[in-house]
CSV table of C-alpha atoms in Angstrom, one decimal:
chain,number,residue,atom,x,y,z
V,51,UNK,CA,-97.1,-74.2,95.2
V,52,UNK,CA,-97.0,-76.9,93.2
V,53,UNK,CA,-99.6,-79.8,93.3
V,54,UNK,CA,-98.1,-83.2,94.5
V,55,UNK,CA,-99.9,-84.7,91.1
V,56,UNK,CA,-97.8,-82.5,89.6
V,57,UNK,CA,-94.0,-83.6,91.2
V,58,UNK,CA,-93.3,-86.3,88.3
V,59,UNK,CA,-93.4,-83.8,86.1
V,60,UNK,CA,-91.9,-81.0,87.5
V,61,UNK,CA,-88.9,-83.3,87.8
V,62,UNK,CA,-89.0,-84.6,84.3
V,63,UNK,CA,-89.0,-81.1,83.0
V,64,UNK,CA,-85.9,-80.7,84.9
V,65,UNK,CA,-83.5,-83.4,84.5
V,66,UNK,CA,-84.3,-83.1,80.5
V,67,UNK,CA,-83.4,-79.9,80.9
V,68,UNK,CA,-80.4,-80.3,83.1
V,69,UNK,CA,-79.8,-83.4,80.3
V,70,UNK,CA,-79.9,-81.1,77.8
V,71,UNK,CA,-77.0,-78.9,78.9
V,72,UNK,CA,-74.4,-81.7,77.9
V,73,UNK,CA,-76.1,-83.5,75.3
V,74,UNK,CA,-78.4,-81.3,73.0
V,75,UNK,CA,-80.1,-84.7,72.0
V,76,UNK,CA,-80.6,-86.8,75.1
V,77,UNK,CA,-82.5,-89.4,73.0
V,78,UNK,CA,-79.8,-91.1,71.9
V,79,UNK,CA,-78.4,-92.1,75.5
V,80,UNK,CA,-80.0,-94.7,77.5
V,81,UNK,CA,-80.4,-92.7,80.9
V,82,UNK,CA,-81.4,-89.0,80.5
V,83,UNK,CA,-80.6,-88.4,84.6
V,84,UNK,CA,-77.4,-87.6,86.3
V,85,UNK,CA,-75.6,-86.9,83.0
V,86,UNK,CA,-73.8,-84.0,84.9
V,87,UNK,CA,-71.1,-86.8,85.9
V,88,UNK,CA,-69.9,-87.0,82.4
V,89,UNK,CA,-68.9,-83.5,82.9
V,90,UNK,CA,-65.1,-82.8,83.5
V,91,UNK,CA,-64.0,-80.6,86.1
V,92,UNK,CA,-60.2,-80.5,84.5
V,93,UNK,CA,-59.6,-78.2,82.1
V,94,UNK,CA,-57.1,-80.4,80.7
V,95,UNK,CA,-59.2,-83.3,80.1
V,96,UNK,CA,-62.4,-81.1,78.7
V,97,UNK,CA,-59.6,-79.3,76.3
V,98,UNK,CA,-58.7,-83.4,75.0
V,99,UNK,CA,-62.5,-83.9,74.1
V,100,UNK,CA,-64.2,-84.1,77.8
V,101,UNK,CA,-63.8,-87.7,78.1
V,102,UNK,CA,-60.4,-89.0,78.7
V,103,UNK,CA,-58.7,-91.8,81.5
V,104,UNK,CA,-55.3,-91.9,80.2
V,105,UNK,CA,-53.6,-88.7,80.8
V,106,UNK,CA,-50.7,-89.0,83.2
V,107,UNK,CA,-49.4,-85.7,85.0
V,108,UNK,CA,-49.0,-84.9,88.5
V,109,UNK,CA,-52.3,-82.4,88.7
V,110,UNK,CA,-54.7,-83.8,91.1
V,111,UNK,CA,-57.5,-82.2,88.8
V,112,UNK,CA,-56.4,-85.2,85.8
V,113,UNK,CA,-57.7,-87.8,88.3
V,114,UNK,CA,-61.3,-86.5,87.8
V,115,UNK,CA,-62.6,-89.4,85.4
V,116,UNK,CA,-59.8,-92.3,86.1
V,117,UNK,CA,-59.0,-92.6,90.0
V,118,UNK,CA,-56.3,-94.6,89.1
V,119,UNK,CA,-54.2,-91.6,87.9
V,120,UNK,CA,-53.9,-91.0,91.3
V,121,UNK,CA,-50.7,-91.5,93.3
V,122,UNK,CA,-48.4,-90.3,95.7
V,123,UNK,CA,-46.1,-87.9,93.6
V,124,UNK,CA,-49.1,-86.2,93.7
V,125,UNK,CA,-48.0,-84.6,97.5
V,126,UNK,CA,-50.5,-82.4,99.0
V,127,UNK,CA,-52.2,-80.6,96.6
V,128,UNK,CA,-55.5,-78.5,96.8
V,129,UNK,CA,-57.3,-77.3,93.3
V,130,UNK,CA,-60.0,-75.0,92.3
V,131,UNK,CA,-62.2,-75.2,89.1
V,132,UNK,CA,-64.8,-72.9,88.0
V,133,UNK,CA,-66.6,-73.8,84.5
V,134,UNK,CA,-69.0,-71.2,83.0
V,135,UNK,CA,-71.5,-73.7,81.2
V,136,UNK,CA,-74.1,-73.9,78.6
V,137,UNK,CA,-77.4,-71.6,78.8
V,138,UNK,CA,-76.2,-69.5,82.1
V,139,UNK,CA,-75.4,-72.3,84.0
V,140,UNK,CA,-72.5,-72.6,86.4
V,141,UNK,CA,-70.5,-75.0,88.2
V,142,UNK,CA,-67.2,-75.3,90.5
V,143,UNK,CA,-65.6,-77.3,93.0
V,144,UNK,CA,-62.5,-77.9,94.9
V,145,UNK,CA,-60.6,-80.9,95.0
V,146,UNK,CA,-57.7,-82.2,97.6
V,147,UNK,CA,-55.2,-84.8,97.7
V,148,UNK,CA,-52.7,-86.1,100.2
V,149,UNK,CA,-50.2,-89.2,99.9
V,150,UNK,CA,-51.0,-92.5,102.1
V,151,UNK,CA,-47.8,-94.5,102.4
V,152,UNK,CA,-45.3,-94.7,99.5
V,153,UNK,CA,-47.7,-96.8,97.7
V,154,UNK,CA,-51.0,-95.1,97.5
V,155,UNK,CA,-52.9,-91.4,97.5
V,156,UNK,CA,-56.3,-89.7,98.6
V,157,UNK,CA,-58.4,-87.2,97.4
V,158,UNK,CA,-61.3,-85.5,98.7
V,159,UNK,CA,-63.6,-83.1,96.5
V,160,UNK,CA,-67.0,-81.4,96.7
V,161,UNK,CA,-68.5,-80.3,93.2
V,162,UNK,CA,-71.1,-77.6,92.6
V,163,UNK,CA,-74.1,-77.5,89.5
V,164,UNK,CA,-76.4,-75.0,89.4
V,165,UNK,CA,-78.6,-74.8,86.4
V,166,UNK,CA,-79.7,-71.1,86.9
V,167,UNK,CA,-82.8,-69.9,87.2
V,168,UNK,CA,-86.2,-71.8,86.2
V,169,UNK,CA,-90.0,-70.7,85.5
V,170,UNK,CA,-92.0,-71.8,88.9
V,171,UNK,CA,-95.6,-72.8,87.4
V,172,UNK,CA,-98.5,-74.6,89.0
V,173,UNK,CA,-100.2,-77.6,86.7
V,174,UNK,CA,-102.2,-74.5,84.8
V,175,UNK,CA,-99.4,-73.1,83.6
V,176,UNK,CA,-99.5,-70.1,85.9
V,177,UNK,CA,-96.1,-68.2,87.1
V,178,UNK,CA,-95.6,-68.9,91.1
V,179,UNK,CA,-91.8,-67.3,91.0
V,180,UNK,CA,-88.3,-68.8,90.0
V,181,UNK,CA,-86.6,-72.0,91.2
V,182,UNK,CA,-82.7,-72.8,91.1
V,183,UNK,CA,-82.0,-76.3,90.7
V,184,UNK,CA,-79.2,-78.1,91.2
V,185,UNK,CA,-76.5,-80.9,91.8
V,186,UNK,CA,-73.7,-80.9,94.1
V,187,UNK,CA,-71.4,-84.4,94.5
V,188,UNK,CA,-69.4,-85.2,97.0
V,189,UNK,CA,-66.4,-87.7,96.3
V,190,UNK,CA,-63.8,-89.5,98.5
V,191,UNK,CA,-60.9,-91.4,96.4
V,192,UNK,CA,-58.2,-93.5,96.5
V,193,UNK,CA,-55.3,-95.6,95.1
V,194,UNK,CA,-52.8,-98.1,95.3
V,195,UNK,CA,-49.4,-99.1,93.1
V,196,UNK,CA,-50.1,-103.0,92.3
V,197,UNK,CA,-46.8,-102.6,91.0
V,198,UNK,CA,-44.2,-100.2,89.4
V,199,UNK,CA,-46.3,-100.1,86.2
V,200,UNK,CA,-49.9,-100.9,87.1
V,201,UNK,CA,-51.7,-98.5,89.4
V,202,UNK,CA,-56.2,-99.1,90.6
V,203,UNK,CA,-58.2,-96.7,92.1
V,204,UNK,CA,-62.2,-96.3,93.3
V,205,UNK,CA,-63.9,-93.1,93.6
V,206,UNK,CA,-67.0,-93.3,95.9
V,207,UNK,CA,-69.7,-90.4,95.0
V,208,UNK,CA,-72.5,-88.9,97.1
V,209,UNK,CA,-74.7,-87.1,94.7
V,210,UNK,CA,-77.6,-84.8,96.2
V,211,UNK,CA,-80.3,-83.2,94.2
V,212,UNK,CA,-82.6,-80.3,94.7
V,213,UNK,CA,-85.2,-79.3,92.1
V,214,UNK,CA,-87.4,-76.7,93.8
V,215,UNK,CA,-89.1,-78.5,96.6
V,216,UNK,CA,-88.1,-81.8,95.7
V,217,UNK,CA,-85.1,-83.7,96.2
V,218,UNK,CA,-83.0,-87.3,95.4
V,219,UNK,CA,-79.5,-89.1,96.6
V,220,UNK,CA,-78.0,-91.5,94.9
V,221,UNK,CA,-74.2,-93.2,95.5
V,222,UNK,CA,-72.0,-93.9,92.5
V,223,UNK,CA,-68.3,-95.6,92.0
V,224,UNK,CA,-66.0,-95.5,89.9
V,225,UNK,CA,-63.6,-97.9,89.6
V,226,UNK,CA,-60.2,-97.9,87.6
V,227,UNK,CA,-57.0,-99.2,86.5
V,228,UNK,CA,-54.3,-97.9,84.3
V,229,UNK,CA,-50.8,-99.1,83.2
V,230,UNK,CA,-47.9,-96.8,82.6
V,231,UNK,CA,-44.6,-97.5,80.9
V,232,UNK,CA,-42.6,-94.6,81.4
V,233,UNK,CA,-39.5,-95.5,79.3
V,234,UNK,CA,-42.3,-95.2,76.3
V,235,UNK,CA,-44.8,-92.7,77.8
V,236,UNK,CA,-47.5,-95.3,77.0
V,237,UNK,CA,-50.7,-94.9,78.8
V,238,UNK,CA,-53.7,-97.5,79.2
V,239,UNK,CA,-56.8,-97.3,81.1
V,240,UNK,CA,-60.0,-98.7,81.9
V,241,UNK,CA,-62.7,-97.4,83.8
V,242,UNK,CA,-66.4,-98.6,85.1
V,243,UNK,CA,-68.0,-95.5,86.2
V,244,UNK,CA,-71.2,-94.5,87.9
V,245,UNK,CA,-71.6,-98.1,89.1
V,246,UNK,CA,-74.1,-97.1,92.0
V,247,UNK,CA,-77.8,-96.0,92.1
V,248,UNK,CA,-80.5,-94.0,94.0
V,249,UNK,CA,-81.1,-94.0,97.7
V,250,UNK,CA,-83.6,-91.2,97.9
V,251,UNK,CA,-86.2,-90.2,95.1
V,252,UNK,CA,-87.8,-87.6,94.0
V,253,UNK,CA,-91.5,-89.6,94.1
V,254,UNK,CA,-92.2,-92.9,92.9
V,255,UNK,CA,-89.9,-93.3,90.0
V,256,UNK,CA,-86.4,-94.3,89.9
V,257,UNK,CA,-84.1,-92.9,87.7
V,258,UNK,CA,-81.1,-94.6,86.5
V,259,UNK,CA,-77.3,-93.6,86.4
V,260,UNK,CA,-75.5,-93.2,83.8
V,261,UNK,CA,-73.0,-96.3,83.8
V,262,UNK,CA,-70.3,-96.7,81.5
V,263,UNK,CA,-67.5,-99.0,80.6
V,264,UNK,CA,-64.1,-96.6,79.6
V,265,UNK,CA,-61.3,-98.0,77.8
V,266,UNK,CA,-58.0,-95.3,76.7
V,267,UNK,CA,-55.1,-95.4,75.1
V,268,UNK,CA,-52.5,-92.3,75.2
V,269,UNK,CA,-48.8,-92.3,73.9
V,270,UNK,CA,-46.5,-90.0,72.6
V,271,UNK,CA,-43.4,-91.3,69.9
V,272,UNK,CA,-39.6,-90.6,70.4
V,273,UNK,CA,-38.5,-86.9,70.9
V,274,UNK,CA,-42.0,-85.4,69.4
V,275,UNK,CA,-43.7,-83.7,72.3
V,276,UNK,CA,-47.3,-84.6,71.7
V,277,UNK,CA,-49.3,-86.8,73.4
V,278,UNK,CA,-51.7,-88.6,71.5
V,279,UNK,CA,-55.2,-90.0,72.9
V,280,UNK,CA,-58.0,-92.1,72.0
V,281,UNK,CA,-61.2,-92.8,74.2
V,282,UNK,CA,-63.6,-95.3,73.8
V,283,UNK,CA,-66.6,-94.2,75.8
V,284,UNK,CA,-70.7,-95.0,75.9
V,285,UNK,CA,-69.4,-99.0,75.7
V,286,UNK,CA,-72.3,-100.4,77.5
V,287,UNK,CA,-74.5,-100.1,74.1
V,288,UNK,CA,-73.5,-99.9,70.4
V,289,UNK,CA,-76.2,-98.1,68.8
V,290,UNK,CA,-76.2,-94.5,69.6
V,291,UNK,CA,-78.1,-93.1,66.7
V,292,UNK,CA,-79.0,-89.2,66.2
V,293,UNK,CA,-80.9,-87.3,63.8
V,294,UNK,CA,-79.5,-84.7,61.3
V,295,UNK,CA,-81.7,-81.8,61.1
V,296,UNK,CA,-80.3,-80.6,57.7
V,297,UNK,CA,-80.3,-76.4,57.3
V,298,UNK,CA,-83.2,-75.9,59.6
V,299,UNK,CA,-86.0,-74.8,57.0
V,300,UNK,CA,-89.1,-76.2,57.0
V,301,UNK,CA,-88.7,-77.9,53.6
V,302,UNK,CA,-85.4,-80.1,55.3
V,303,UNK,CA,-85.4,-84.0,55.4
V,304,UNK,CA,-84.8,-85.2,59.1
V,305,UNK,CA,-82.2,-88.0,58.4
V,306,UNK,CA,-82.1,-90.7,60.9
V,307,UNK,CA,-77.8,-91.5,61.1
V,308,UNK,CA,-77.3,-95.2,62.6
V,309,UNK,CA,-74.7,-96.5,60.1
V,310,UNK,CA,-71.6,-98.6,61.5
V,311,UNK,CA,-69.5,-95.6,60.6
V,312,UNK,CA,-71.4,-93.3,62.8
V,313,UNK,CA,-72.0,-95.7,65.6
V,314,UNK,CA,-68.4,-96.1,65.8
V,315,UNK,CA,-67.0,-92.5,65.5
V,316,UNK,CA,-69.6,-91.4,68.5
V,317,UNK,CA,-68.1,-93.9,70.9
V,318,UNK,CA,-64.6,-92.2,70.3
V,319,UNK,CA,-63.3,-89.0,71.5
V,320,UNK,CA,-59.5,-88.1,70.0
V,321,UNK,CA,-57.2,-85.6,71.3
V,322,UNK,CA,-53.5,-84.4,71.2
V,323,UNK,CA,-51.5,-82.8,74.0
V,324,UNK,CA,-48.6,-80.6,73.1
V,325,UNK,CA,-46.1,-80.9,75.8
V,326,UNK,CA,-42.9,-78.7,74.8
V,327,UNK,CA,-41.7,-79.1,78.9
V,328,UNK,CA,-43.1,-80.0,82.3
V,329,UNK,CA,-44.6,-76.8,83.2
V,330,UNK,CA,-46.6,-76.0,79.9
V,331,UNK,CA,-49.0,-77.6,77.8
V,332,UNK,CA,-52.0,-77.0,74.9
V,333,UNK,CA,-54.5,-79.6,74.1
V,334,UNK,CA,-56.8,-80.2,71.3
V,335,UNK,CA,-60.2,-82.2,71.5
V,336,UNK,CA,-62.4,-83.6,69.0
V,337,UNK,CA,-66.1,-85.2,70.0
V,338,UNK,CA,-67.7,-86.3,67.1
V,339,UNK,CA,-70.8,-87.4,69.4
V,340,UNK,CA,-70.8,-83.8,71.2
V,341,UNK,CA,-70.7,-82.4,67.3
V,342,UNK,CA,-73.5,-84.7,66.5
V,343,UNK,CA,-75.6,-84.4,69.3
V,344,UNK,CA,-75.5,-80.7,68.1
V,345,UNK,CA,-76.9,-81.1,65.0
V,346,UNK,CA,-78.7,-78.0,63.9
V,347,UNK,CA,-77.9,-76.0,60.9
V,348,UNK,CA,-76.8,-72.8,63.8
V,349,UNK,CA,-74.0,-75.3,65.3
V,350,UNK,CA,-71.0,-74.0,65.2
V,351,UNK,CA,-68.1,-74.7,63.0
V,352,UNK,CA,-66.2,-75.7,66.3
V,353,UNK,CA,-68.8,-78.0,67.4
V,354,UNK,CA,-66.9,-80.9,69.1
V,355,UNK,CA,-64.1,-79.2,69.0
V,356,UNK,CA,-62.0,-78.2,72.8
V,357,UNK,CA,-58.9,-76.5,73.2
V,358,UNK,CA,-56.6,-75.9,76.6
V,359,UNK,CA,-54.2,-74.9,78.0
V,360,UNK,CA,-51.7,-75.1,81.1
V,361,UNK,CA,-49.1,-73.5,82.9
V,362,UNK,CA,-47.4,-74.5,85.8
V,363,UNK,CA,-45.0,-71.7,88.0
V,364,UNK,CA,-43.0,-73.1,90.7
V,365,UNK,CA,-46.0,-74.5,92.8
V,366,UNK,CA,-48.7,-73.5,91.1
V,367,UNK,CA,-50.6,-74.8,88.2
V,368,UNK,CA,-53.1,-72.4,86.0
V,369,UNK,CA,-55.7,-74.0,83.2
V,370,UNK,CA,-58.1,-72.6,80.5
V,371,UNK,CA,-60.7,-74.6,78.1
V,372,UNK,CA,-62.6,-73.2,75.9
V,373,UNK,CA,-65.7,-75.2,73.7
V,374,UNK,CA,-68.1,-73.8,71.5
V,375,UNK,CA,-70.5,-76.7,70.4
V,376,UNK,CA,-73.0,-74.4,69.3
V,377,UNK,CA,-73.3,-70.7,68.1
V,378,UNK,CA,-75.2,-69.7,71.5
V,379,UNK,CA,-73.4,-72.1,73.8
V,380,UNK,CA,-69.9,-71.1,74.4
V,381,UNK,CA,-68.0,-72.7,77.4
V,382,UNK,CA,-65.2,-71.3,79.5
V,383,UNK,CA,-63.5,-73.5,82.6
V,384,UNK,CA,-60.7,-72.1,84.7
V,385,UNK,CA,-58.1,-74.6,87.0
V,386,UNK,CA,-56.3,-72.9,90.0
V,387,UNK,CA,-54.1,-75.3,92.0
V,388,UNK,CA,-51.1,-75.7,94.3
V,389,UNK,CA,-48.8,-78.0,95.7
V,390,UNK,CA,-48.7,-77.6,99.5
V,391,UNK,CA,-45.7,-80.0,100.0
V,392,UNK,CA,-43.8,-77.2,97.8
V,393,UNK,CA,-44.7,-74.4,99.6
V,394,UNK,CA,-44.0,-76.2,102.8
């Protein structure tokens, strides 16, 4: 067993470790804890970059970041995802929605992290077995129509933790709004997410979640089916600086970047959504601070890059993403859903 003296930083070892899963350099952000949240569960939206609030479709798996994309055309639809993540982690979840009135929706979802399997040591370094820590959230959502146009939502989270013999809670919120102009296919969004914080520690510390202010913009231009998307993310603090490694040998300069430039470009994610008719779709993703915070001479040329794809047959909706932000890290994340109020 491990000693009690020992619990702080058992834990600390872990949630840089679970950290470094999404974010190779968890330095630059503010809160290295509960970064798992930033993690989509829609293969659409981690194919447009992983961070997106403005895409409108009728998939209740879109919803995931923005619960104001929510609604009642939605029906009754239940959806599975399954994501195979970076260094043998895995995660998946399953996600259900159901109209409430002619004016508003609800979801319900329970969503799975496990980080694989761990080296159990006492506080002399000794081997006492394996651990498997992980996350699992459960979420309960809903939204209204203010009116024809403008649409709000809140997404209340239950987050448990378990890291060997030690475990946390913690509630979290989202809250959103978006406006939608159909007649231009214009798309606009804000978000404050993971408004909330622990109700359980681990010990004696308390760790922070990772709140962040949102804002999206999405529209596509006359007859040209593609979508285009901009997402200005991490808006709580300006400076996110990294450090560029150069080619890895040992004679290589380690280059603080915190230029206005780079500050800028790692608060925005851009993607494109090809949209030829309403039952297929490809989507392109660029994440210049996912490429950054990969910054190693073995990234790979793809880093920050996503890609998607969706079909949709009669009731049933299928969706692929692939990433690859770093030689040894590539990502794969499946969708399976259904409309029950079809098949009815």
């Amino acid at each position: 067993m491990i000693k009690q003296t020992h619990t702080s930083s058992l834990i600390a070892t872990v949630i840089l470790t679970v950290s470094f899963l999404y974010s190779a350099v968890a330095k630059a952000d503010s809160s290295p804890a509960y970064n798992y949240l930033n993690i989509p569960s829609s293969t659409r939206i981690y194919g447009l970059g992983g961070i997106n609030i403005t895409t409108v479709d009728d998939d209740v798996n879109v919803t995931d970041q923005n619960p104001a994309l929510l609604g009642p055309e939605f029906g009754r639809q239940i959806a599975l995802n399954y994501m195979r993540y970076i260094a043998g982690s895995n995660f998946a979840g399953t996600r259900f929605s159901s109209p409430a009135g002619e004016h508003g929706a609800w979801s319900a979802s329970v969503q799975y992290y496990g980080y694989g399997k761990m080296d159990y040591t006492d506080e002399d370094g000794n081997l006492n077995g394996e651990f498997s820590p992980k996350d699992i959230t459960f979420s309960g959502m809903y939204a209204h129509d203010f009116t024809d146009r403008l649409r709000g939502g809140i997404n209340l989270k239950f987050l448990y933790s378990s890291y060997s013999d030690y475990t946390a809670l913690a509630i979290a919120t989202d809250l959103g709004i978006n406006y939608y102009d159909p007649e231009s296919d214009l798309s606009l969004s804000a978000v404050l997410a993971n408004l909330g914080g622990q109700i359980k520690r681990f010990d004696s510390r308390y760790d922070r979640l990772p709140f962040d202010i949102r804002l999206g913009w999405a529209q596509s231009f006359g007859s040209f089916p593609v979508r285009f998307s901009v997402t200005a993310w991490n808006l709580t603090k300006w400076k996110l600086p990294y450090y560029e490694t150069g080619d890895g040998s040992g004679d290589a300069t380690i280059k603080l970047k915190d230029s206005f430039g780079s500050n800028l470009m790692r608060h925005l994610v851009f993607a494109a959504d090809f949209i030829p008719s309403e039952t297929f779709n490809i989507g392109i993703g660029y994440n210049y601070k996912t490429r950054t915070d990969m910054s190693a001479y073995s990234r790979s040329i793809l880093s920050g890059l996503s890609l998607s794809a969706g079909l949709k047959v009669k009731a049933f909706g299928i969706g692929i993403a692939f990433a690859q932000p770093h030689n040894g890290a590539t990502t794969f994340m499946f969708n399976l859903s259904t409309n029950l109020s079809e098949l009815l």
